[in-house]
Structures are given as structure tokens and as C-alpha cells.
mmCIF file of C-alpha atoms in Angstrom:
data_model
loop_
_atom_site.group_PDB
_atom_site.id
_atom_site.type_symbol
_atom_site.label_atom_id
_atom_site.label_comp_id
_atom_site.label_asym_id
_atom_site.label_seq_id
_atom_site.Cartn_x
_atom_site.Cartn_y
_atom_site.Cartn_z
ATOM 1 C CA MET A 1 153.808 -104.055 -84.316
ATOM 2 C CA LYS A 2 156.008 -106.555 -86.142
ATOM 3 C CA TYR A 3 157.011 -106.696 -89.799
ATOM 4 C CA PHE A 4 157.050 -109.787 -91.994
ATOM 5 C CA ALA A 5 158.650 -110.273 -95.405
ATOM 6 C CA VAL A 6 156.540 -112.604 -97.524
ATOM 7 C CA PHE A 7 158.150 -114.041 -100.620
ATOM 8 C CA LEU A 8 155.670 -115.140 -103.290
ATOM 9 C CA PRO A 9 157.638 -117.403 -105.648
ATOM 10 C CA MET A 10 156.049 -118.270 -108.974
ATOM 11 C CA LYS A 11 154.124 -121.536 -108.970
ATOM 12 C CA ASP A 12 151.914 -121.217 -112.067
ATOM 13 C CA GLU A 13 152.621 -118.439 -114.556
ATOM 14 C CA GLN A 14 149.236 -118.647 -116.284
ATOM 15 C CA LYS A 15 147.313 -118.510 -113.001
ATOM 16 C CA SER A 16 149.468 -115.548 -111.968
ATOM 17 C CA LYS A 17 148.339 -113.749 -115.117
ATOM 18 C CA ASP A 18 144.714 -114.814 -114.645
ATOM 19 C CA PHE A 19 144.489 -113.621 -111.020
ATOM 20 C CA ARG A 20 146.804 -110.574 -111.228
ATOM 21 C CA ALA A 21 144.002 -107.988 -111.097
ATOM 22 C CA GLN A 22 142.465 -109.616 -108.000
ATOM 23 C CA HIS A 23 145.908 -109.882 -106.361
ATOM 24 C CA LEU A 24 146.605 -106.185 -107.021
ATOM 25 C CA GLU A 25 143.223 -105.239 -105.516
ATOM 26 C CA PHE A 26 144.068 -107.351 -102.458
ATOM 27 C CA LEU A 27 147.411 -105.541 -102.080
ATOM 28 C CA SER A 28 145.808 -102.114 -102.513
ATOM 29 C CA ALA A 29 143.199 -102.875 -99.856
ATOM 30 C CA GLY A 30 145.936 -104.112 -97.495
ATOM 31 C CA ARG A 31 147.952 -100.917 -97.956
ATOM 32 C CA GLU A 32 144.847 -98.790 -97.331
ATOM 33 C CA GLU A 33 143.962 -100.666 -94.123
ATOM 34 C CA GLY A 34 147.573 -100.675 -92.946
ATOM 35 C CA SER A 35 148.347 -104.411 -92.939
ATOM 36 C CA ILE A 36 150.685 -104.084 -95.942
ATOM 37 C CA LEU A 37 153.616 -101.676 -95.832
ATOM 38 C CA MET A 38 154.918 -102.212 -99.370
ATOM 39 C CA ASN A 39 155.010 -104.704 -102.209
ATOM 40 C CA GLY A 40 156.636 -105.326 -105.554
ATOM 41 C CA ARG A 41 157.481 -107.901 -108.182
ATOM 42 C CA PHE A 42 160.856 -109.359 -109.043
ATOM 43 C CA ILE A 43 161.968 -108.119 -112.447
ATOM 44 C CA ASP A 44 163.248 -111.572 -113.435
ATOM 45 C CA GLY A 45 159.711 -113.022 -113.184
ATOM 46 C CA ALA A 46 160.512 -115.204 -110.169
ATOM 47 C CA GLY A 47 157.604 -113.810 -108.115
ATOM 48 C CA GLY A 48 157.263 -110.950 -105.676
ATOM 49 C CA LEU A 49 157.703 -109.641 -102.150
ATOM 50 C CA VAL A 50 155.161 -108.154 -99.742
ATOM 51 C CA ILE A 51 156.032 -106.530 -96.414
ATOM 52 C CA TYR A 52 153.183 -107.035 -93.956
ATOM 53 C CA LYS A 53 152.620 -105.418 -90.561
ATOM 54 C CA GLY A 54 150.985 -107.568 -87.905
ATOM 55 C CA GLU A 55 150.905 -108.645 -84.284
ATOM 56 C CA SER A 56 152.173 -112.175 -84.952
ATOM 57 C CA LEU A 57 153.264 -114.674 -87.563
ATOM 58 C CA GLU A 58 149.888 -116.398 -87.243
ATOM 59 C CA THR A 59 148.000 -113.151 -87.919
ATOM 60 C CA VAL A 60 150.032 -112.433 -91.037
ATOM 61 C CA GLU A 61 149.796 -116.014 -92.281
ATOM 62 C CA LYS A 62 145.994 -115.782 -92.083
ATOM 63 C CA LEU A 63 146.117 -112.642 -94.253
ATOM 64 C CA VAL A 64 148.515 -114.230 -96.740
ATOM 65 C CA ASN A 65 146.127 -117.145 -97.129
ATOM 66 C CA THR A 66 143.403 -114.726 -98.303
ATOM 67 C CA ASP A 67 145.538 -113.470 -101.208
ATOM 68 C CA PRO A 68 143.932 -114.549 -104.517
ATOM 69 C CA TYR A 69 147.331 -115.771 -105.715
ATOM 70 C CA ILE A 70 147.528 -118.206 -102.800
ATOM 71 C CA ILE A 71 143.864 -119.222 -102.870
ATOM 72 C CA ASN A 72 144.057 -120.057 -106.584
ATOM 73 C CA GLY A 73 147.449 -121.792 -106.588
ATOM 74 C CA ALA A 74 149.311 -119.152 -108.601
ATOM 75 C CA ARG A 75 152.066 -118.673 -106.031
ATOM 76 C CA ASN A 76 153.664 -120.353 -103.048
ATOM 77 C CA TYR A 77 154.721 -118.277 -100.052
ATOM 78 C CA GLU A 78 157.485 -118.074 -97.489
ATOM 79 C CA ILE A 79 157.236 -115.797 -94.431
ATOM 80 C CA HIS A 80 160.103 -114.339 -92.405
ATOM 81 C CA GLU A 81 159.839 -111.894 -89.521
ATOM 82 C CA TRP A 82 161.725 -108.803 -90.636
ATOM 83 C CA GLU A 83 163.470 -106.182 -88.535
ATOM 84 C CA MET A 84 163.153 -102.850 -90.285
ATOM 85 C CA GLU A 85 165.968 -100.400 -89.660
ATOM 86 C CA SER A 86 164.720 -97.615 -87.402
ATOM 87 C CA ASN A 87 166.067 -94.768 -89.544
ATOM 88 C CA TYR A 88 163.354 -95.244 -92.190
ATOM 89 C CA ASN A 89 160.126 -93.303 -91.968
ATOM 90 C CA PHE A 90 157.089 -94.926 -93.629
#
């Protein structure tokens, strides 16, 4: 299993507010099913970060494109494969 850091920079602040509840439900479902390891917002309002688990970049990108924030144009995204240090236990 690979890990991917997905940055979600702010694109439209109003749309981010409008679709926040749906986005949070999406994240919760992803954590429950195991495709999302963790997530959080940037305190300065610049956006957020989601750590996904997946077999490939393509698999994760398909998931990212089902996020209500992406579907509705509230956020952009940038994906980077991430190597998690092995001494952490999640």
C-alpha cells in the first residue's frame, strides 16, 4: 500500500463553506473504509491536507475527484506520493 499527500488549496471560499458538510462526510467515509489515513485544515485558511492510502496515483486521483470540494470547484488539488516514516503506528 502506498500513501499520498493531497493538498487542497482554496479556490473559492464561498463554495468551500457551502460544501463543507458534504466534504466532511466524504472524509469520514474514507477514513471508515480505510482509503483516508488522516486529514486536516490549514489554520491560515489556505486549504487543507488529506493523506490517502492506495495502490497507485491513478487510484487515489479517482478518489480525489469524487470529493465534493473538487466536484463543485471549491478547491484545487495537488497529489504527491508520500513515504511515511516506519516508526509511526496508525
